[in-house]
mmCIF file of C-alpha atoms and ligand atoms in Angstrom:
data_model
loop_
_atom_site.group_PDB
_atom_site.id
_atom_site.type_symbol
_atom_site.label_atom_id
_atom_site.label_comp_id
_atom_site.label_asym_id
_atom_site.label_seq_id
_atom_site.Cartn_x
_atom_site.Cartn_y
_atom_site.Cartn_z
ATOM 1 C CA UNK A 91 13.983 -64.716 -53.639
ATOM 2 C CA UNK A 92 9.819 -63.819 -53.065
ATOM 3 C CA UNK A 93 9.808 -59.464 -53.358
ATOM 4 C CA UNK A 94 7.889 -60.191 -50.399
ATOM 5 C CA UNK A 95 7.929 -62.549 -47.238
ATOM 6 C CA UNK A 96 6.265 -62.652 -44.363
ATOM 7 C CA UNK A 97 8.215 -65.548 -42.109
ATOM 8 C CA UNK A 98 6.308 -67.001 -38.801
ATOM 9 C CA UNK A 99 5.215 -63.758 -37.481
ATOM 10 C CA UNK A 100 2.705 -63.311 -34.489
ATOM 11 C CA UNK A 101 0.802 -59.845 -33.681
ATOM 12 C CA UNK A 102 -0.589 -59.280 -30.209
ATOM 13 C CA UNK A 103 -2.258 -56.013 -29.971
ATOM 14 C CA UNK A 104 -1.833 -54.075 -26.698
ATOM 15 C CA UNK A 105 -2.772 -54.575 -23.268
ATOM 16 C CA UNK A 106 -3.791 -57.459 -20.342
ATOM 17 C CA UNK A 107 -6.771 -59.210 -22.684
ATOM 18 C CA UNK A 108 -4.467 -58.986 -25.750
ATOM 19 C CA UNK A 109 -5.815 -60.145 -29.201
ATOM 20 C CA UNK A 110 -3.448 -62.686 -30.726
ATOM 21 C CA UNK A 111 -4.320 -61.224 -34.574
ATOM 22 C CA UNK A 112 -1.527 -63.529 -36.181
ATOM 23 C CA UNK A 113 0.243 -65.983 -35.131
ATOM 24 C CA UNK A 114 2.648 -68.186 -36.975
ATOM 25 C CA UNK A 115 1.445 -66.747 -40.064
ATOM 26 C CA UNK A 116 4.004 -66.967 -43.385
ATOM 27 C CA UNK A 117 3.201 -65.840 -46.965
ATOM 28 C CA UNK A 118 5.761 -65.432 -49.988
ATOM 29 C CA UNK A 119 5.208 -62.808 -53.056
ATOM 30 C CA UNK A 120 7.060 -63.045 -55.935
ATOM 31 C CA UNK A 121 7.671 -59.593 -57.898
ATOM 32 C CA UNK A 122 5.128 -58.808 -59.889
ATOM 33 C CA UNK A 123 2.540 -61.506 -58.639
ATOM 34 C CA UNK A 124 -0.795 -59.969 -57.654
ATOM 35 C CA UNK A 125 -2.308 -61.848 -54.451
ATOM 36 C CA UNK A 126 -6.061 -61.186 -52.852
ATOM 37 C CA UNK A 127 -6.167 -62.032 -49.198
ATOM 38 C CA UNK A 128 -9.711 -63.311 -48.144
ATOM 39 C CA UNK A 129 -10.945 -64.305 -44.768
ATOM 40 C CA UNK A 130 -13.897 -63.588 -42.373
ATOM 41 C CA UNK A 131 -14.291 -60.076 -40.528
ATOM 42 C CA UNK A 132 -11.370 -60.274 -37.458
ATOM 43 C CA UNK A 133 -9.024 -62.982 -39.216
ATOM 44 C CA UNK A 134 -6.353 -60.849 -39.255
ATOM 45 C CA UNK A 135 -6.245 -59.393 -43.142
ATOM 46 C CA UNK A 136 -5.633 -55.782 -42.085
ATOM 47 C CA UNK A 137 -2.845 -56.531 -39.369
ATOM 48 C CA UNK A 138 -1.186 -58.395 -41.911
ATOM 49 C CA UNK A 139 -1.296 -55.357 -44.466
ATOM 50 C CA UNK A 140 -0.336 -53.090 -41.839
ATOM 51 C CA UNK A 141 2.666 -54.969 -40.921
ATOM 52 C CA UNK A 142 3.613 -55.089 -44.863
ATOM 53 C CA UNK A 143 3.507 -51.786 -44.987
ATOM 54 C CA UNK A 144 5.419 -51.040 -41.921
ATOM 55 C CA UNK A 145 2.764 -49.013 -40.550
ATOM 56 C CA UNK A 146 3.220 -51.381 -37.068
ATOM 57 C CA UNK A 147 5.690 -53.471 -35.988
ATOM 58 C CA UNK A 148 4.950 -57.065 -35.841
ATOM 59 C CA UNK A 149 5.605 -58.922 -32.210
ATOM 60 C CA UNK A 150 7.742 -61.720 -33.375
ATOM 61 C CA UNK A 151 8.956 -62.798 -36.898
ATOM 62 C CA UNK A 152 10.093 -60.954 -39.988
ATOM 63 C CA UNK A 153 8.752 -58.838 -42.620
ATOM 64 C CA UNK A 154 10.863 -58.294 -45.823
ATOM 65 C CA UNK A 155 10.305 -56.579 -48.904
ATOM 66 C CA UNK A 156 12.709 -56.569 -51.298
ATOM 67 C CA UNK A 157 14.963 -58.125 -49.411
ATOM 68 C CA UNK A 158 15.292 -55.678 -46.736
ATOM 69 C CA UNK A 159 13.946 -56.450 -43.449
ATOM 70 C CA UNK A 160 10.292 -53.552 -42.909
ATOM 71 C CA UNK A 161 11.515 -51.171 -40.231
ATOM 72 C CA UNK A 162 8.986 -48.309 -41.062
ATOM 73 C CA UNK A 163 6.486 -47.558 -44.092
ATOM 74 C CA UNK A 164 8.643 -48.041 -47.222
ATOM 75 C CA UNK A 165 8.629 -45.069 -50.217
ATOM 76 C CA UNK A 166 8.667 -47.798 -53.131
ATOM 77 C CA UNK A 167 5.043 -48.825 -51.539
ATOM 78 C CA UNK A 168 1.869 -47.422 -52.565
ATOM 79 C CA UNK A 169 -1.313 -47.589 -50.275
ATOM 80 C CA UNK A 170 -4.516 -47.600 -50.414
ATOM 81 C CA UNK A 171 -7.659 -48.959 -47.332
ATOM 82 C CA UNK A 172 -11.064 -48.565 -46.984
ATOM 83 C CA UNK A 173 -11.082 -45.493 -45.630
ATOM 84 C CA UNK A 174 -9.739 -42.450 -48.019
ATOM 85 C CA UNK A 175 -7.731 -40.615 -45.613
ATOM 86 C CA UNK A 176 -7.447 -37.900 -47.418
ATOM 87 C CA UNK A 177 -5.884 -34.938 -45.495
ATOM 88 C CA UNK A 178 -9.054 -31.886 -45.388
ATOM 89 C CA UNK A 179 -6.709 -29.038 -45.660
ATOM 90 C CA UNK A 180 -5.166 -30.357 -49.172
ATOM 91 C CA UNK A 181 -7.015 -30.175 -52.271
ATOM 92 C CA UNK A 182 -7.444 -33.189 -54.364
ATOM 93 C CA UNK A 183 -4.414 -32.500 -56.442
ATOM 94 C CA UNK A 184 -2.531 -31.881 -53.227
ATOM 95 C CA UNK A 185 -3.719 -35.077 -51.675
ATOM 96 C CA UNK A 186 -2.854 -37.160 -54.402
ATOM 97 C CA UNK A 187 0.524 -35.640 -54.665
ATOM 98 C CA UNK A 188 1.337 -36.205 -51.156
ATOM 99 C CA UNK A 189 3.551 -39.322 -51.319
ATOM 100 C CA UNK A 190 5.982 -37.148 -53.400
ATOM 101 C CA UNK A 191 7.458 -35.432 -50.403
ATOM 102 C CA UNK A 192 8.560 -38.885 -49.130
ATOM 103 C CA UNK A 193 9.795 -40.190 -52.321
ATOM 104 C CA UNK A 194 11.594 -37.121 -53.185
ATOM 105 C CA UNK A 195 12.414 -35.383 -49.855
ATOM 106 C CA UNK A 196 14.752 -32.741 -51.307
ATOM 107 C CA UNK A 197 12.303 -29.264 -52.853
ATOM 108 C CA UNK A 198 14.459 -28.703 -55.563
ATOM 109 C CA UNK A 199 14.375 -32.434 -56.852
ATOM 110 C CA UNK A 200 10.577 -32.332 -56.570
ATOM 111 C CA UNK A 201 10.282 -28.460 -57.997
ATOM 112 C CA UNK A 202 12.388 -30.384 -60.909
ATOM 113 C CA UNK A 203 9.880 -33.120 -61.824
ATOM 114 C CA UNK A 204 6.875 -31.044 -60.841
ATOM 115 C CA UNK A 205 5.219 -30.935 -64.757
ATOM 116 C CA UNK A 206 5.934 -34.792 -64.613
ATOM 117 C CA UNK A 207 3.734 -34.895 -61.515
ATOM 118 C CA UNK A 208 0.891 -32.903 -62.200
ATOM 119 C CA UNK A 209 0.610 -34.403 -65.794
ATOM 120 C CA UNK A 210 0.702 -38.145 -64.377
ATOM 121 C CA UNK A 211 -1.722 -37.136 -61.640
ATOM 122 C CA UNK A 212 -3.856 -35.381 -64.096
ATOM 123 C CA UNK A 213 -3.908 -38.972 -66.037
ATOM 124 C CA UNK A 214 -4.757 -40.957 -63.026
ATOM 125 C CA UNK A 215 -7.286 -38.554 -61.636
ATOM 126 C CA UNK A 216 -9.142 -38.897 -65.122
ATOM 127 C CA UNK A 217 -8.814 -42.489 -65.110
ATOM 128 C CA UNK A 218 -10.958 -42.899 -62.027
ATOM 129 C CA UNK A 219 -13.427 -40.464 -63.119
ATOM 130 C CA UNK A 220 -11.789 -37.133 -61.251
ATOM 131 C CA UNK A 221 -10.929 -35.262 -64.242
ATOM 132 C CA UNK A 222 -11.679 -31.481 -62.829
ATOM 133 C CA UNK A 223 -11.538 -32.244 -58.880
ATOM 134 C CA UNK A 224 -8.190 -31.437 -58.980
ATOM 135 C CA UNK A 225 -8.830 -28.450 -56.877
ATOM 136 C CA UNK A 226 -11.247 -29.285 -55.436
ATOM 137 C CA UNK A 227 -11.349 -29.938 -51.230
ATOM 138 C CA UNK A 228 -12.175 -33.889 -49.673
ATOM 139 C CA UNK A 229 -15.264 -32.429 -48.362
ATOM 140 C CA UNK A 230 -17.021 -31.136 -51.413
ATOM 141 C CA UNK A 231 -16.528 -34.827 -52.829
ATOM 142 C CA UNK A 232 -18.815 -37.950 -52.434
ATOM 143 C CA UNK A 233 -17.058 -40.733 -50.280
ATOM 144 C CA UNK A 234 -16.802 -43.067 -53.411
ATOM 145 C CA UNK A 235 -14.597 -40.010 -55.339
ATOM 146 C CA UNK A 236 -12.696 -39.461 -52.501
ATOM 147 C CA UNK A 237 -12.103 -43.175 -52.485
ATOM 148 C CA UNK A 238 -10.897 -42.885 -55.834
ATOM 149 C CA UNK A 239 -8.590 -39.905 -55.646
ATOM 150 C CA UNK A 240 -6.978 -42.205 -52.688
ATOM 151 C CA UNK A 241 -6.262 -44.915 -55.449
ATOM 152 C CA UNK A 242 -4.400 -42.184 -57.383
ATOM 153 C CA UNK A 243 -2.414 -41.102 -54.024
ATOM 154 C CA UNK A 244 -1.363 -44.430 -53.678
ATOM 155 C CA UNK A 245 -0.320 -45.296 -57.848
ATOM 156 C CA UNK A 246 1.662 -41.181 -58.426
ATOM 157 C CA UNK A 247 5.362 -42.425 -57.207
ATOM 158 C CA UNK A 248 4.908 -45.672 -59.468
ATOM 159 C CA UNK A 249 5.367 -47.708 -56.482
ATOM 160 C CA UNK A 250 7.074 -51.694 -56.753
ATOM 161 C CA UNK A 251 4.529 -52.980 -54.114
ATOM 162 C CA UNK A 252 0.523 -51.708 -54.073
ATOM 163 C CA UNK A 253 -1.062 -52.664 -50.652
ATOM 164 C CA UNK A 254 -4.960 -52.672 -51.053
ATOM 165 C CA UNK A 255 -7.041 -53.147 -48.127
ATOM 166 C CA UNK A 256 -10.681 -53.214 -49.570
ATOM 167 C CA UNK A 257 -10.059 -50.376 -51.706
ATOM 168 C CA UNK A 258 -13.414 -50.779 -53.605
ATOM 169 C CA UNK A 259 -15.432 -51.375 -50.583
ATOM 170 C CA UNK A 260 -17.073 -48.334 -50.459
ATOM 171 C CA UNK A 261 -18.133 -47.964 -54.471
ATOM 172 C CA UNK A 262 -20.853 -48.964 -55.948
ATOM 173 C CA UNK A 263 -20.695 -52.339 -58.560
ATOM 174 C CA UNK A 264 -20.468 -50.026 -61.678
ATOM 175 C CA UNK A 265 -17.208 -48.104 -60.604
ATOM 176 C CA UNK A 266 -15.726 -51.123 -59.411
ATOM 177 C CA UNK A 267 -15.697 -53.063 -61.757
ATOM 178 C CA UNK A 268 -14.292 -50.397 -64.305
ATOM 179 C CA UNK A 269 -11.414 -49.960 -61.430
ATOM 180 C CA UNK A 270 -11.227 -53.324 -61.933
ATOM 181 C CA UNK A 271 -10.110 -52.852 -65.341
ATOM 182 C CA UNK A 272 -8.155 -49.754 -64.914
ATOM 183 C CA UNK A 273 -5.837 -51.591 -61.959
ATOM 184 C CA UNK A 274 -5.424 -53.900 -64.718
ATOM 185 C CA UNK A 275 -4.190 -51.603 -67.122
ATOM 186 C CA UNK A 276 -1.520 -50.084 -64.502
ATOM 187 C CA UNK A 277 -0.626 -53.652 -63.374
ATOM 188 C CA UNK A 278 0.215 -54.675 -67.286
ATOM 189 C CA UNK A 279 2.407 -51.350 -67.543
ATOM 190 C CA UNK A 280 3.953 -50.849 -64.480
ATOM 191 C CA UNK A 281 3.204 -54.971 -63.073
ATOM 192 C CA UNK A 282 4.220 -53.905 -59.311
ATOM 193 C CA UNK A 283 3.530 -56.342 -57.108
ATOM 194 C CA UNK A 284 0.042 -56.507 -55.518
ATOM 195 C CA UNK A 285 -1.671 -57.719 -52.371
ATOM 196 C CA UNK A 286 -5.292 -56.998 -52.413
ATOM 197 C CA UNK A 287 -7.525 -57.628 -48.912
ATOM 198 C CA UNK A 288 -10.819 -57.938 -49.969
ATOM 199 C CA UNK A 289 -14.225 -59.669 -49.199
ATOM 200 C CA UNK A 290 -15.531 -59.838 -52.693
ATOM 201 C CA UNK A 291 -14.678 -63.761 -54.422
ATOM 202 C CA UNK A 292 -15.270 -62.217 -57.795
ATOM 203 C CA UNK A 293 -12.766 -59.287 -57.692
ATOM 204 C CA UNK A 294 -10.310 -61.692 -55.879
ATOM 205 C CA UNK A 295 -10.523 -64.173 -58.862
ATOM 206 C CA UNK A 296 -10.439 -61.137 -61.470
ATOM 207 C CA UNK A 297 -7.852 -59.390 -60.450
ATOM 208 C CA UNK A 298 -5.235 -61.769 -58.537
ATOM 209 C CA UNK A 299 -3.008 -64.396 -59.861
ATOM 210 C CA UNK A 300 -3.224 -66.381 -56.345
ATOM 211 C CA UNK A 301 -5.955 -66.039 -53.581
ATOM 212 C CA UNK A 302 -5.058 -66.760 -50.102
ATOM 213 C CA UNK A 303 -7.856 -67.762 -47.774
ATOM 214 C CA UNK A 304 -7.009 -66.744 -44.069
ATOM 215 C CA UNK A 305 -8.911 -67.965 -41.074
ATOM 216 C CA UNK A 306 -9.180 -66.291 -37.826
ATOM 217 C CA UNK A 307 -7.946 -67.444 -33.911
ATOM 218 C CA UNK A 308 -5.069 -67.141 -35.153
ATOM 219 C CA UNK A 309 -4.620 -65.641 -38.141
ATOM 220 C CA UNK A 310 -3.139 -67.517 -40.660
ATOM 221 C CA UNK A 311 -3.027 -68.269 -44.285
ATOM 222 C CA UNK A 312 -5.213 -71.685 -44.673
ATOM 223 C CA UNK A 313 -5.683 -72.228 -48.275
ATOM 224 C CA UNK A 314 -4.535 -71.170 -51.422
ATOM 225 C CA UNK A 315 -5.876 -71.475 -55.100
ATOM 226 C CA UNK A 316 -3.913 -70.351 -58.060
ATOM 227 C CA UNK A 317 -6.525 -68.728 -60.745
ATOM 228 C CA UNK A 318 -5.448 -69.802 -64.228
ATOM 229 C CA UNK A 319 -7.510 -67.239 -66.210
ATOM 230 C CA UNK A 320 -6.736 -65.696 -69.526
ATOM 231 C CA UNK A 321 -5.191 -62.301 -68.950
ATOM 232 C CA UNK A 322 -5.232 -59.717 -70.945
ATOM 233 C CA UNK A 323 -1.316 -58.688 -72.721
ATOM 234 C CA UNK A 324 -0.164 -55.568 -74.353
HETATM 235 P P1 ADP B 1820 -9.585 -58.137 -40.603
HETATM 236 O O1 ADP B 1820 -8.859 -57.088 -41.392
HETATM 237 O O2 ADP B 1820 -9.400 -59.510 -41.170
HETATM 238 O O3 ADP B 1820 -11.026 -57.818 -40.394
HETATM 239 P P2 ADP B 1820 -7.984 -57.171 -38.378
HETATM 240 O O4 ADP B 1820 -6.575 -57.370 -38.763
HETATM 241 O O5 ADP B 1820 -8.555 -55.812 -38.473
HETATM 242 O O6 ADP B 1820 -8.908 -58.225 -39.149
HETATM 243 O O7 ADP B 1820 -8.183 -57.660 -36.873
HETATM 244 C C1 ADP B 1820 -7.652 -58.876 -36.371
HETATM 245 C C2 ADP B 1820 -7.903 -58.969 -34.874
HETATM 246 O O8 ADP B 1820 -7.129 -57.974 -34.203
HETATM 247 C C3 ADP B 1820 -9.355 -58.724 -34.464
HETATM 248 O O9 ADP B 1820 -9.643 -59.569 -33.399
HETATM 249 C C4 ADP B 1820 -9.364 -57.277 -34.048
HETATM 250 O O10 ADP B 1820 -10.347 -57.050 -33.058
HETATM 251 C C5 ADP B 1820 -7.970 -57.096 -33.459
HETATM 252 N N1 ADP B 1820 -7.479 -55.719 -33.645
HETATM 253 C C6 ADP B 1820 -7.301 -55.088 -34.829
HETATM 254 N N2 ADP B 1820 -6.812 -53.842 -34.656
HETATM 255 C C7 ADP B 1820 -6.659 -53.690 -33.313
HETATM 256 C C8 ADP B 1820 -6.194 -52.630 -32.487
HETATM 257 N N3 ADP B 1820 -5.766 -51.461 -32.997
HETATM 258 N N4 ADP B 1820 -6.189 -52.832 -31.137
HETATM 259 C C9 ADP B 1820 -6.585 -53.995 -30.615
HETATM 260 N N5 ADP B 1820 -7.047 -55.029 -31.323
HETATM 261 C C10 ADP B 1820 -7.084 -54.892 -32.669
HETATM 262 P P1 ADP B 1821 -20.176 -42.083 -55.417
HETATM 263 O O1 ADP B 1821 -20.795 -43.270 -56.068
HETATM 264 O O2 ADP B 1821 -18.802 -41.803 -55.958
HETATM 265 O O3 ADP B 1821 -20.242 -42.050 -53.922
HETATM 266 P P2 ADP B 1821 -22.436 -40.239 -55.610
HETATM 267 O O4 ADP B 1821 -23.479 -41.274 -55.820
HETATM 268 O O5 ADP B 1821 -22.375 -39.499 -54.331
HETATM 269 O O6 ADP B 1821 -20.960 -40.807 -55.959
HETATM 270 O O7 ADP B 1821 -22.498 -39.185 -56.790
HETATM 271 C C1 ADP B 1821 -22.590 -39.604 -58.147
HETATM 272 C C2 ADP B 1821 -21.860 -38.599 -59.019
HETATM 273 O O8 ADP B 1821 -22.289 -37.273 -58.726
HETATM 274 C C3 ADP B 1821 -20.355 -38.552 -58.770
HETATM 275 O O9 ADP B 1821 -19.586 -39.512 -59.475
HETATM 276 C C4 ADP B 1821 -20.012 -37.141 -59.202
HETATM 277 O O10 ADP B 1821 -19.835 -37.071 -60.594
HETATM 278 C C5 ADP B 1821 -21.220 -36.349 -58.781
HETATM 279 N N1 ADP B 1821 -21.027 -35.743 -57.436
HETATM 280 C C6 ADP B 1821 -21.385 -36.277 -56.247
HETATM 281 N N2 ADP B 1821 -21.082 -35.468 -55.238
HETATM 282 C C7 ADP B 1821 -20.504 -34.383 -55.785
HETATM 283 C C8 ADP B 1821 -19.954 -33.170 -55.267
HETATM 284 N N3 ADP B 1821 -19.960 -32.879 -53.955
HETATM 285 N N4 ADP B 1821 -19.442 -32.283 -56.130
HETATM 286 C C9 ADP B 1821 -19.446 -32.535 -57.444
HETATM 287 N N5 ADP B 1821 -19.946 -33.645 -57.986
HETATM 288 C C10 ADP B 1821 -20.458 -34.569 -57.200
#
């Protein structure tokens, strides 16, 4: 059975002059398969993540990961979009930390595995480049490190699924591409599954095992290529 499917589902947004964003639009992901989404601006790529993560409901059809049917954003899913998000009144450490409380609700349990936590977020934050930010606040960061530490928020509860929406959007070509690498290196250790929105062809055929092409009115999944490229193994 795919980790995840995504079976005939439409997505009006709101309202009299409603936007149909999807509309009899299906996709499969098998565990550990890494898939890039791209389409033009307004296709749909985003409602489709957003439904994924259970961060809206769709308006008809179903949404399973893991077998379960999405009722609400899922702790075994990691997140990252365009925009950091950080939260201002957290430093970076605390940020990053963040999808601990929902993972491990109980204080004692997380008091417990607290070393654990800061060391792996220590690892990740130096892995993007962040080594030293740790207390530092959102606002005394560039937008491209903030963009980073958000990467980190999303990979500290070594989550089964990683939804990317344009992660590396905002970063220059020389930090992406070593992300690039590094996303790599966590997929060949942890290999969670991945779907990646993204407008850049080269970091769809580097990173993915299948691209999806989406078009818009509605949104739907048009084309797909499989990428047969070398990988590298550990
Ligand atoms: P993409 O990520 O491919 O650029 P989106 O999923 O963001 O596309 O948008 C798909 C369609 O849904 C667009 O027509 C957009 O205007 C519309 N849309 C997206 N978000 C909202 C919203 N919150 N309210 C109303 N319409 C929306
Ligand atoms: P980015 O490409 O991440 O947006 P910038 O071009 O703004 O970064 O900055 C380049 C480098 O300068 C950063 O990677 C970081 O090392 C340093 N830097 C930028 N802004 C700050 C800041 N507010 N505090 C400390 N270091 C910073």
């Amino acid at each position: 059975q795919p980790f995840v499917e995504i079976d005939d589902v439409a997505m009006r947004y709101g309202g009299a002059d409603a936007t149909l964003a999807l509309s009899g639009t299906s996709l499969q992901v098998e565990r550990g398969e890494f898939v890039a989404v791209v389409g033009p601006s307004g296709c749909g790529k985003s409602t489709l993540m957003k439904l994924v993560s259970g961060l809206w409901p769709s308006s008809s059809g179903s949404v399973t990961v893991g077998g379960r049917e999405v009722d609400g954003p899922l702790p075994m899913v990691g997140m990252a979009f365009q925009n950091p998000t950080l939260l201002p009144w957290r430093t970076i450490l605390g940020n990053v930390m963040l999808p601990l409380e929902v993972v491990e609700p109980h204080r004692r349990q997380l008091r417990a595995k607290r070393a654990y936590y800061a060391d792996k977020a220590g690892r990740l934050l130096d892995m993007v480049g962040l080594a030293g930010f740790g207390t530092h606040y959102p606002h005394q960061l560039s937008g491209g490190m903030q963009q980073r530490a958000s990467l980190c928020r999303a990979l500290i509860h070594d989550p089964q699924l990683l939804m990317l929406d344009e992660p590396f959007g905002a970063l220059d070509i020389f930090t992406r591409e070593e992300l690039w690498a590094q996303l790599q290196d966590v997929c060949l250790s942890l290999k969670p599954t991945v779907i990646l929105v993204t407008h850049d062809l080269r970091e769809a055929v580097f990173l993915a095992d299948r691209v999806l092409v989406m078009s818009s009115r509605p949104g739907r999944i048009i084309n797909e290529r499989r990428i047969d490229l070398p990988r590298p193994r550990r």
